[in-house]
CSV table of N, CA and C in Angstrom, one decimal:
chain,number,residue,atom,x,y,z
A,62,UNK,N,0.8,-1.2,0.0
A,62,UNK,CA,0.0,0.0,0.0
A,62,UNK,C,0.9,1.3,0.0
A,63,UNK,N,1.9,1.6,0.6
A,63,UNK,CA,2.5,2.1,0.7
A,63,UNK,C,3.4,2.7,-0.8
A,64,UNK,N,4.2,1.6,-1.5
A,64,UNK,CA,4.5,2.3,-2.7
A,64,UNK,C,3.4,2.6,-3.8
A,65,UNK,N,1.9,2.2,-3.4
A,65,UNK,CA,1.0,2.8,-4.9
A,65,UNK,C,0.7,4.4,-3.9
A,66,UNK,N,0.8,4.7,-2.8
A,66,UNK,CA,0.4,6.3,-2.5
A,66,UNK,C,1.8,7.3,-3.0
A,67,UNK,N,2.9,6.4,-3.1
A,67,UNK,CA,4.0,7.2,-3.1
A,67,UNK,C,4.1,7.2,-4.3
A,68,UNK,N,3.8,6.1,-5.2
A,68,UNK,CA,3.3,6.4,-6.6
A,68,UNK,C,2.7,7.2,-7.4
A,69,UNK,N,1.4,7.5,-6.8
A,69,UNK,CA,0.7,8.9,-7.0
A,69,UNK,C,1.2,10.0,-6.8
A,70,UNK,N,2.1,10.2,-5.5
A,70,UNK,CA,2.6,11.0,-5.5
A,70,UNK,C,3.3,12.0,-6.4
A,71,UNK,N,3.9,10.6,-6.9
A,71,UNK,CA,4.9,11.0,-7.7
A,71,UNK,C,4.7,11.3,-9.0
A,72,UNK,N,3.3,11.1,-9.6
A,72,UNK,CA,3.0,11.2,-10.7
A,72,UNK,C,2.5,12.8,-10.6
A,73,UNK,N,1.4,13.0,-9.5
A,73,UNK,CA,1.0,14.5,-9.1
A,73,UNK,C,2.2,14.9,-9.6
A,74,UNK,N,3.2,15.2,-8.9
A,74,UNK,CA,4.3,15.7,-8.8
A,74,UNK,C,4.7,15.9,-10.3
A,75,UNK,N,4.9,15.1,-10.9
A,75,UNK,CA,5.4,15.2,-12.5
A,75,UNK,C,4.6,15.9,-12.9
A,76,UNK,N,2.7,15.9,-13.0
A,76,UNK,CA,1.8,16.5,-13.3
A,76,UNK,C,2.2,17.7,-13.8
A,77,UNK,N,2.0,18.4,-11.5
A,77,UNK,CA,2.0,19.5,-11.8
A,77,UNK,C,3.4,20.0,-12.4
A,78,UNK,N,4.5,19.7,-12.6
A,78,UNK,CA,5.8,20.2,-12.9
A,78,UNK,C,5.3,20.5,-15.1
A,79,UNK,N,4.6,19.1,-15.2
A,79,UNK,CA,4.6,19.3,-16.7
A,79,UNK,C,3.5,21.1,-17.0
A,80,UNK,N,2.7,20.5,-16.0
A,80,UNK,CA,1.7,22.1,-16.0
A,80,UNK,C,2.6,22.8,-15.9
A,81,UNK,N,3.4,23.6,-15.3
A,81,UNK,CA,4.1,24.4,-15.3
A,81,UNK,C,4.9,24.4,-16.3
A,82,UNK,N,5.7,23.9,-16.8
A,82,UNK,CA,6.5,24.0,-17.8
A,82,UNK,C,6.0,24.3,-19.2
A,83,UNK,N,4.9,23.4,-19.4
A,83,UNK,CA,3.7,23.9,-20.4
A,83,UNK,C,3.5,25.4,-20.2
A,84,UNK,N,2.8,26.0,-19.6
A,84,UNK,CA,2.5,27.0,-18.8
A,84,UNK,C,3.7,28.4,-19.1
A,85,UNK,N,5.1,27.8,-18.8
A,85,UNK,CA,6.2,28.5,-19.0
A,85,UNK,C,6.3,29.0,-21.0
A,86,UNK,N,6.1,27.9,-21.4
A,86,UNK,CA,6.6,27.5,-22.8
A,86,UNK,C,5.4,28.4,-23.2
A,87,UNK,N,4.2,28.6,-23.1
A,87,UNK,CA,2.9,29.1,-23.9
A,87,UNK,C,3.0,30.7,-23.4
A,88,UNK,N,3.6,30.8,-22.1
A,88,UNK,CA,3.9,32.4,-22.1
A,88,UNK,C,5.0,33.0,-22.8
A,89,UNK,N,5.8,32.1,-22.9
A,89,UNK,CA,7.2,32.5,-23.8
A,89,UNK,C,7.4,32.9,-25.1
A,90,UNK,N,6.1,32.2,-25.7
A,90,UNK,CA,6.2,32.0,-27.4
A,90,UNK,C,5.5,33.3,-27.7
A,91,UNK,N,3.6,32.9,-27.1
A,91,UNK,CA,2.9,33.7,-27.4
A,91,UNK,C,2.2,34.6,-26.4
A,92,UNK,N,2.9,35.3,-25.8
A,92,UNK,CA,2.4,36.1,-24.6
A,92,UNK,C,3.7,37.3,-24.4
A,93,UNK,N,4.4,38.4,-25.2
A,93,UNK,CA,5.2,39.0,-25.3
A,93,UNK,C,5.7,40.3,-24.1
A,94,UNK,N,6.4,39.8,-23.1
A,94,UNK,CA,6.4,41.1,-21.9
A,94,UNK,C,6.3,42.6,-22.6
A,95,UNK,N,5.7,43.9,-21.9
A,95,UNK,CA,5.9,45.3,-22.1
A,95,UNK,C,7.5,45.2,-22.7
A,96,UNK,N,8.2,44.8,-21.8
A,96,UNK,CA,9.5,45.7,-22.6
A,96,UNK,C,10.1,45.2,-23.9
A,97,UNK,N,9.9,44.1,-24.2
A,97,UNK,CA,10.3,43.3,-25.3
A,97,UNK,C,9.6,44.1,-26.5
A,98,UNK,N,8.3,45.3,-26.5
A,98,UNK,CA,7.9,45.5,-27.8
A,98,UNK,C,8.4,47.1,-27.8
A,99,UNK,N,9.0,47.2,-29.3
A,99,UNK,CA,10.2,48.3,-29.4
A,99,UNK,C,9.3,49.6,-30.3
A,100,UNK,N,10.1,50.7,-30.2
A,100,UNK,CA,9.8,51.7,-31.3
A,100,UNK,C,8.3,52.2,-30.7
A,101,UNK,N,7.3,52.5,-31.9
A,101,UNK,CA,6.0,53.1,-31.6
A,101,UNK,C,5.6,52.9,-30.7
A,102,UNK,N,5.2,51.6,-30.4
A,102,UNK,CA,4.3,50.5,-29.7
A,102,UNK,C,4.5,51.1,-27.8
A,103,UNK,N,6.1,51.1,-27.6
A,103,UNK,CA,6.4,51.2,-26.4
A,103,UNK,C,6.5,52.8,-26.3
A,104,UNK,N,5.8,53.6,-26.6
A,104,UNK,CA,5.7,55.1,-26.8
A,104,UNK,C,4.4,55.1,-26.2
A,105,UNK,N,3.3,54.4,-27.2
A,105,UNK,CA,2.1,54.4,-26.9
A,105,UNK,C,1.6,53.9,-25.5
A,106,UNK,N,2.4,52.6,-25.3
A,106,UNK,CA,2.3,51.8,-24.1
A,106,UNK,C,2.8,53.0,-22.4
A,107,UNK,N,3.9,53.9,-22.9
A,107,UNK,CA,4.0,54.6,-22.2
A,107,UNK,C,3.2,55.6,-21.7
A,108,UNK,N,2.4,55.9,-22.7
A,108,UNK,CA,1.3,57.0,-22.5
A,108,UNK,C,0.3,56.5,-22.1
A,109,UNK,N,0.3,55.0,-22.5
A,109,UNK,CA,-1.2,54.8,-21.3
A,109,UNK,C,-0.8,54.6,-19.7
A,110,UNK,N,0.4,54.3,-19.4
A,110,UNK,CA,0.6,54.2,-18.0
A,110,UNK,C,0.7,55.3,-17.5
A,111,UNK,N,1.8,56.5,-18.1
A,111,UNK,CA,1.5,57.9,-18.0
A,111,UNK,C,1.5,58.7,-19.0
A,112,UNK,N,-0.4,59.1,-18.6
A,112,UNK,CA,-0.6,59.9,-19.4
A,112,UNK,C,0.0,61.6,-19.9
A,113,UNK,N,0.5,61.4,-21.1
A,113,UNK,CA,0.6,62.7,-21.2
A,113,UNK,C,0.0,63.2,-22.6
A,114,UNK,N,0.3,64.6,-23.0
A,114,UNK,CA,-1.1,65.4,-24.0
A,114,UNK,C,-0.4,64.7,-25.4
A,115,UNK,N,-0.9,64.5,-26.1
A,115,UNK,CA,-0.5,64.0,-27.4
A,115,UNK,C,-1.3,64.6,-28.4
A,116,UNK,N,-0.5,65.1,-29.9
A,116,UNK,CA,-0.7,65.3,-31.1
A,116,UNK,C,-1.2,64.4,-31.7
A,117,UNK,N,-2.3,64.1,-32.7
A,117,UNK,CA,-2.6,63.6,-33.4
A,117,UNK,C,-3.0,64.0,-34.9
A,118,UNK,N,-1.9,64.0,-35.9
A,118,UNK,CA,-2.3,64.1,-37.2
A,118,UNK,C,-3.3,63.2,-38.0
A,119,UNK,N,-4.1,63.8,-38.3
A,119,UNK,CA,-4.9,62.8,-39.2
A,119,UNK,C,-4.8,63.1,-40.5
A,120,UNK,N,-5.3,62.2,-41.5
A,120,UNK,CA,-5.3,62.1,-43.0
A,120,UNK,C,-5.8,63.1,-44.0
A,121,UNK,N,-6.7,63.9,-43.4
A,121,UNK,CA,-7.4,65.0,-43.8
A,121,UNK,C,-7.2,66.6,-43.4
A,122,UNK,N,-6.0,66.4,-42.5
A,122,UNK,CA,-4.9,67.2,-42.0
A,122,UNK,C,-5.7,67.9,-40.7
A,123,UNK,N,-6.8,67.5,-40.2
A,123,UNK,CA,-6.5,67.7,-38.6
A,123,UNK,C,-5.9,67.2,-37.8
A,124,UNK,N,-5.5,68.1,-36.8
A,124,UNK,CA,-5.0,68.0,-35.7
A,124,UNK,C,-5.6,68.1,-34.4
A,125,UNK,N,-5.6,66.8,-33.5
A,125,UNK,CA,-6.5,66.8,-32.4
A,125,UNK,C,-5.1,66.5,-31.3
A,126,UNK,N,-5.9,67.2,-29.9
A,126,UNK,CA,-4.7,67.1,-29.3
A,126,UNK,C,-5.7,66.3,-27.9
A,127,UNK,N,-5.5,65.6,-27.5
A,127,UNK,CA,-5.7,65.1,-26.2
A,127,UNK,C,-5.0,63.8,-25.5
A,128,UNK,N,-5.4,63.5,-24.2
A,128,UNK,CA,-4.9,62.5,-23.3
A,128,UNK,C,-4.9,60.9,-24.2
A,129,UNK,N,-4.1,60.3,-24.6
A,129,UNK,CA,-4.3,59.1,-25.1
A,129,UNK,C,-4.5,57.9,-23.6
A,130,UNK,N,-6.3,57.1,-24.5
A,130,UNK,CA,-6.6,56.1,-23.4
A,130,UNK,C,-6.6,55.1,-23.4
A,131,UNK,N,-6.6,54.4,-24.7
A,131,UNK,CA,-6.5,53.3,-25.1
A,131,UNK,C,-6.3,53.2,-26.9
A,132,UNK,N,-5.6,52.3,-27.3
A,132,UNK,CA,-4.9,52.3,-28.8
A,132,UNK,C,-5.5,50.2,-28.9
A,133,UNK,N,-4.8,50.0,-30.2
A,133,UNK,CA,-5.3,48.8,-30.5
A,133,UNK,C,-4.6,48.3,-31.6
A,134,UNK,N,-4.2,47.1,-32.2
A,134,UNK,CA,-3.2,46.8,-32.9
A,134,UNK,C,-3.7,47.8,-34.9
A,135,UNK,N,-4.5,48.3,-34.5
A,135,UNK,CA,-4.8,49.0,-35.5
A,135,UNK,C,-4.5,50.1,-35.8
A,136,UNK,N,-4.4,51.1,-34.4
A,136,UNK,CA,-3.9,52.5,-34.3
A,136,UNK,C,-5.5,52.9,-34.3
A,137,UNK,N,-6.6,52.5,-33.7
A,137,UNK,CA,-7.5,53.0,-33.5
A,137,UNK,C,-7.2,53.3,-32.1
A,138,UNK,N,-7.7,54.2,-31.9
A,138,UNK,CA,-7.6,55.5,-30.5
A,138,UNK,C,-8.3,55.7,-29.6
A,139,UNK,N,-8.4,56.3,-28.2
A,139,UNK,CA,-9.6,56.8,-27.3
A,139,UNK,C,-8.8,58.2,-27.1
A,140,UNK,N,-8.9,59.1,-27.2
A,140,UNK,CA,-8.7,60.7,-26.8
A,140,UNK,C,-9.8,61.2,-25.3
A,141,UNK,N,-8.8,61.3,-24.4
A,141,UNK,CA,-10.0,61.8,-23.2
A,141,UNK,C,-9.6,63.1,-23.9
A,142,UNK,N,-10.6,64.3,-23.5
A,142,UNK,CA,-10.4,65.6,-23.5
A,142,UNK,C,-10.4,66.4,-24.6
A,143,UNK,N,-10.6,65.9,-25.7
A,143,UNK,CA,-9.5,66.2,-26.9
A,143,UNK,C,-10.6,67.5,-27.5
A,144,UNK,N,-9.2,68.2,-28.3
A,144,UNK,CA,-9.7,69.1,-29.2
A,144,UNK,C,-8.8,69.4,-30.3
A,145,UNK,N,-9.9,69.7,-31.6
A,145,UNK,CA,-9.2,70.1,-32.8
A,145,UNK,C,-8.6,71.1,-32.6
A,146,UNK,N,-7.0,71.6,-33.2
A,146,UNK,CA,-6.6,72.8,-33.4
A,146,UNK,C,-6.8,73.3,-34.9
A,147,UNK,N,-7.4,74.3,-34.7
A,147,UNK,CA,-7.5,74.7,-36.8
A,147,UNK,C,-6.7,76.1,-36.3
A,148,UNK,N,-5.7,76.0,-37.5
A,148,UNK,CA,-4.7,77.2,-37.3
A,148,UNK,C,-4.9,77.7,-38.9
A,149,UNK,N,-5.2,79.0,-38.7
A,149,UNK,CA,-5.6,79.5,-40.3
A,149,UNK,C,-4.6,81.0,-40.1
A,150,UNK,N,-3.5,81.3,-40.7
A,150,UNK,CA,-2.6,82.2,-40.9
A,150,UNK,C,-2.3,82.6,-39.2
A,151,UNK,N,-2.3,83.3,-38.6
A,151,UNK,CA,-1.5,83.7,-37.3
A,151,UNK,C,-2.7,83.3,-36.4
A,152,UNK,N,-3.6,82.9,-36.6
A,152,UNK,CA,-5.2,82.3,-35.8
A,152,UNK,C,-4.9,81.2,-35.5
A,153,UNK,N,-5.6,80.9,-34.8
A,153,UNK,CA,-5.5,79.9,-33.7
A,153,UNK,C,-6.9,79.2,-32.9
A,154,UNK,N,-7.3,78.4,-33.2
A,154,UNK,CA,-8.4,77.6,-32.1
A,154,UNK,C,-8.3,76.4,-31.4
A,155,UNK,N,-9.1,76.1,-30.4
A,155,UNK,CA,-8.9,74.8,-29.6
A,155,UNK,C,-10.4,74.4,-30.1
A,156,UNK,N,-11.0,74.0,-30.9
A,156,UNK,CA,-12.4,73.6,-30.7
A,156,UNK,C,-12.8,71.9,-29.8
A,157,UNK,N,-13.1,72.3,-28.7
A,157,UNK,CA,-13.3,71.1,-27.7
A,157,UNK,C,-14.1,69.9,-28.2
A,158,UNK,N,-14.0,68.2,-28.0
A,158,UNK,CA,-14.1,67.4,-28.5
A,158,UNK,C,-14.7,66.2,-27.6
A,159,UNK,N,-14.0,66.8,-26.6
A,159,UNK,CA,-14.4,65.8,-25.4
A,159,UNK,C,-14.0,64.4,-25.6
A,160,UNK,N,-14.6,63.0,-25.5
A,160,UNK,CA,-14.0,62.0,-25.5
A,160,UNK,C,-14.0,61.6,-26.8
A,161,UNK,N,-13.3,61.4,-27.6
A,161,UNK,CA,-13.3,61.0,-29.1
A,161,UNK,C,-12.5,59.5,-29.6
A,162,UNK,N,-13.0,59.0,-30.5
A,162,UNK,CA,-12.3,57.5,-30.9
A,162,UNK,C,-12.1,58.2,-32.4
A,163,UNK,N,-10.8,57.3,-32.4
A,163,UNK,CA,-10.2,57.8,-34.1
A,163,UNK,C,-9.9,56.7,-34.7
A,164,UNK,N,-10.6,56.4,-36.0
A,164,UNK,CA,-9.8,55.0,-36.9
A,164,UNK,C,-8.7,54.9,-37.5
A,165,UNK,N,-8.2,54.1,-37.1
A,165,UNK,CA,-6.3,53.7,-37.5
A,165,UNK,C,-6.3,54.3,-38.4
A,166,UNK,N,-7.1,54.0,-39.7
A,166,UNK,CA,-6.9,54.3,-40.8
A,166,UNK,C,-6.4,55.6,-41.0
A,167,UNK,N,-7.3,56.7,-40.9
A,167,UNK,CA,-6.7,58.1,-40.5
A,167,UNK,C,-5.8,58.9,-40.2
A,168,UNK,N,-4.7,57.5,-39.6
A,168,UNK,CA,-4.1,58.5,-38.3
A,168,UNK,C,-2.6,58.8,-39.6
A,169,UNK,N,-2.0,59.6,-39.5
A,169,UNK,CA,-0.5,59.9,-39.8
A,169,UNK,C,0.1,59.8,-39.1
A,170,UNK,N,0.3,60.9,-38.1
A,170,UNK,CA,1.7,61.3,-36.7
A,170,UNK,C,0.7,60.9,-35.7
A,171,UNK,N,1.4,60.6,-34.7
A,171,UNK,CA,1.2,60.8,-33.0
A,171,UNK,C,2.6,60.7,-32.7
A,172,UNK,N,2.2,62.3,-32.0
A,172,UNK,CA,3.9,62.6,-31.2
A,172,UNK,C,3.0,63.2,-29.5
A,173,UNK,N,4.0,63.2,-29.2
A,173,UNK,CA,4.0,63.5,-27.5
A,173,UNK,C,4.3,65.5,-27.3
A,174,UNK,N,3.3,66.2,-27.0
A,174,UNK,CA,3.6,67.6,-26.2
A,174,UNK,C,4.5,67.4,-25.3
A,175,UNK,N,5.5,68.5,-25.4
A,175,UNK,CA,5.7,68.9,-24.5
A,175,UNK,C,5.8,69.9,-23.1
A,176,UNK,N,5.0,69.8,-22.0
A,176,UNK,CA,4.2,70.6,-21.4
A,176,UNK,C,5.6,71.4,-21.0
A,177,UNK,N,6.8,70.9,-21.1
A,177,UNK,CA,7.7,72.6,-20.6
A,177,UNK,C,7.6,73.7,-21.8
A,178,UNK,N,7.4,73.1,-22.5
A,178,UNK,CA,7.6,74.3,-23.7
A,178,UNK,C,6.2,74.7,-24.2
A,179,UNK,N,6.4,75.5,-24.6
A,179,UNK,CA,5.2,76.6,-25.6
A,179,UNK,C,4.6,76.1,-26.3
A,180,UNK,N,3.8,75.5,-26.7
A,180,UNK,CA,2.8,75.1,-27.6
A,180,UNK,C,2.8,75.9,-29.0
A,181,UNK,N,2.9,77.2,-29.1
A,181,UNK,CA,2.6,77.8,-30.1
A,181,UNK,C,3.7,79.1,-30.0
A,182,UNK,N,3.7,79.9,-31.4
A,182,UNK,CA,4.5,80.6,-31.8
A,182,UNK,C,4.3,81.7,-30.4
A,183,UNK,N,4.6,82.8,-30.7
A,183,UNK,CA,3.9,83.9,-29.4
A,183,UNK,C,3.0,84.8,-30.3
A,184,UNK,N,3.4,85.1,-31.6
A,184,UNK,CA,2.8,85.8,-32.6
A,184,UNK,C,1.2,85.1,-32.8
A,185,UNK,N,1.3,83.8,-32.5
A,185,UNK,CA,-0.5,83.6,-33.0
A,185,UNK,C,-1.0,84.3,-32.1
A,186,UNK,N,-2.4,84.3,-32.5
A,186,UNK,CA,-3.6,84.8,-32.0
A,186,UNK,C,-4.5,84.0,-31.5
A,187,UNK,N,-5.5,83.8,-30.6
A,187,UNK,CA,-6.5,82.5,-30.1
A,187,UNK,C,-7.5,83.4,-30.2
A,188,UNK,N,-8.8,82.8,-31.2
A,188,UNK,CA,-9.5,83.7,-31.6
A,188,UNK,C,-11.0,82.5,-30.9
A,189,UNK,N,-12.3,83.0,-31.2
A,189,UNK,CA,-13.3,81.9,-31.1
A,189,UNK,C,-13.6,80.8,-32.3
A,190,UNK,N,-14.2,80.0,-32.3
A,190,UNK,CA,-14.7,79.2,-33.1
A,190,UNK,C,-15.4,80.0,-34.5
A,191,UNK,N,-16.2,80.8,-34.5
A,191,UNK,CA,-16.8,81.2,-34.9
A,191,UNK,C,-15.9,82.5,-35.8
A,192,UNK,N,-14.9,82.8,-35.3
A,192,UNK,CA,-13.8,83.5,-36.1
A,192,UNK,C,-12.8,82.7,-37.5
A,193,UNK,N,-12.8,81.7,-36.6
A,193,UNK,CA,-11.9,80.6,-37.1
A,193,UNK,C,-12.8,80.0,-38.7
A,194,UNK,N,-13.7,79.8,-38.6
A,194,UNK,CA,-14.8,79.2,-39.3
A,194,UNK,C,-14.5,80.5,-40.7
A,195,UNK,N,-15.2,81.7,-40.2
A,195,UNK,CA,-14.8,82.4,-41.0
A,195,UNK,C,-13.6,83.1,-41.5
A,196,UNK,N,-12.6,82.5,-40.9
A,196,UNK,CA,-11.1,82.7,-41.7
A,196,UNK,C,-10.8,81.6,-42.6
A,197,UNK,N,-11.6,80.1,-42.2
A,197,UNK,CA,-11.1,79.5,-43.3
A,197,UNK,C,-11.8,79.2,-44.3
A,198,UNK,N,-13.0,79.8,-44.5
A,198,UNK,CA,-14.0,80.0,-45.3
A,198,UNK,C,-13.6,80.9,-46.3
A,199,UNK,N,-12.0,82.2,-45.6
A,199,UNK,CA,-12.2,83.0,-46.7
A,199,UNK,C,-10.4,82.6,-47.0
A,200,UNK,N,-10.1,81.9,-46.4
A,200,UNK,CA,-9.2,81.2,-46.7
A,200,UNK,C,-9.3,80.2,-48.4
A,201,UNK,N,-10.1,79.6,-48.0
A,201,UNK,CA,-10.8,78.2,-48.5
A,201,UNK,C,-10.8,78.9,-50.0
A,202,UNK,N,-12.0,80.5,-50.1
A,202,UNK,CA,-12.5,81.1,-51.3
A,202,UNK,C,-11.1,81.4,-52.0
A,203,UNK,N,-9.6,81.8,-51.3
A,203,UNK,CA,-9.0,82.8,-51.6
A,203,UNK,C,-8.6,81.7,-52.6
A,204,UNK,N,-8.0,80.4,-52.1
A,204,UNK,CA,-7.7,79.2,-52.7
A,204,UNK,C,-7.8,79.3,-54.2
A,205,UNK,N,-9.9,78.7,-53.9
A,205,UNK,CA,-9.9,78.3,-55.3
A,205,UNK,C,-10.7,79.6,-56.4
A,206,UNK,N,-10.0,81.2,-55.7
A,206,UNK,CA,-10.0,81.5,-56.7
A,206,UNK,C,-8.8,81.8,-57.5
A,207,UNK,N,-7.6,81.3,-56.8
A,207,UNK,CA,-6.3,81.2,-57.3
A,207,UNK,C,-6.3,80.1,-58.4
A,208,UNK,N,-6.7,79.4,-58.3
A,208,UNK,CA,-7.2,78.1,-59.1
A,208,UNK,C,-7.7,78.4,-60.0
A,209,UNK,N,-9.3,79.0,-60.3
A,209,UNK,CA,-9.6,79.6,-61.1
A,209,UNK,C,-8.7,80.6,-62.0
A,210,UNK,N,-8.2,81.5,-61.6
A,210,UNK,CA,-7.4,82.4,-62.7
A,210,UNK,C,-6.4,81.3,-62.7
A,211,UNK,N,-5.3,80.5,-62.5
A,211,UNK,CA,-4.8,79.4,-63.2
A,211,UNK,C,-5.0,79.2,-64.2
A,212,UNK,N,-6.3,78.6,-64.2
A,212,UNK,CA,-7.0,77.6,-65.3
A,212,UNK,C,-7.2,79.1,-66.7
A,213,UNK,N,-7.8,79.8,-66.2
A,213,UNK,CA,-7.6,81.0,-67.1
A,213,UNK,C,-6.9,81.5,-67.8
A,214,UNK,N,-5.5,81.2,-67.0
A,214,UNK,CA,-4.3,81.8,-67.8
A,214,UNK,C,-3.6,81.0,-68.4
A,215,UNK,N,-3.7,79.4,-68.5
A,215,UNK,CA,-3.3,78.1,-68.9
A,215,UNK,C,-2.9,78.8,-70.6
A,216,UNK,N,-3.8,79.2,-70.9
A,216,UNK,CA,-3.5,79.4,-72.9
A,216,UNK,C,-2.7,80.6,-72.7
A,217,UNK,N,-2.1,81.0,-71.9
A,217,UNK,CA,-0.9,81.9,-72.5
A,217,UNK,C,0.4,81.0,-72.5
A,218,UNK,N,0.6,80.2,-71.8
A,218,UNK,CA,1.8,79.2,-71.7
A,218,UNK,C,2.9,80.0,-71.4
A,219,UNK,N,3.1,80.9,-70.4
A,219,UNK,CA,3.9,81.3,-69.7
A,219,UNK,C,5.5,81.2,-69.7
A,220,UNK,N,5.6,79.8,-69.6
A,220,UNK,CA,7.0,79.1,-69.6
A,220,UNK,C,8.0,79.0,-71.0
């Protein structure tokens, strides 16, 4: 009686040893520690532990600035706080956003503020929303009336 309990024993024993080592082997391969992932990834990882304000370039060339809260192997985003900056010649706005999700797709840059330094030239101006709108509205006209006389002047051939 005695060597079939110390038998068991011994097999437990292997058991749990093989569980463990299994266990070791399946966190090894496919389970990758924080520090082991390099470049972007551990930028982003840093901002969720501590948060700091981040730039976000998008594809259509806004700029949103807020707290990054969560990211995803896609570059899809959570922004606590956030707000568009629309900068139209020495003008300047923060238009508020509040909590926003952005799709990977979109994104260009994400860089990190830095809160010692200045954010902006000293020469801009921080105007309201409603100024801003109408700067780039006459922004926008100035454009494509440049465009227009372009196309206009095409038959002289200049060059």
């Amino acid at each position: 009686m005695v060597s079939f309990t110390c038998c068991l024993e011994t097999l437990d024993c292997i058991s749990v040893a093989l569980f463990h080592f299994l266990s070791a082997l399946f966190f090894f391969f496919f389970v990758p520690p924080l520090f082991f992932i390099g470049g972007c990834a551990s930028f982003i990882l840093s901002s969720l532990y501590f948060p700091e304000k981040l730039l976000v370039l998008l594809r259509d060339g806004r700029k949103l600035l807020g707290i990054l809260r969560s990211f995803d192997q896609f570059a899809n985003a959570v922004l606590e706080g956030a707000c568009e900056r629309v900068i139209v010649g020495d003008l300047y706005c923060d238009i508020p956003l509040g909590l926003y999700v952005i799709r990977g797709e979109n994104v260009v840059l994400i860089g990190e503020l830095d809160l010692e330094r200045e954010e902006l030239p000293a020469h801009m101006t921080r105007v309201s929303a409603a100024d801003i709108k109408k700067a780039q509205k006459a922004e926008r006209d100035a454009t494509d009336l440049k465009g227009t006389m372009r196309k206009r002047m095409e038959f002289l051939d200049l060059e």
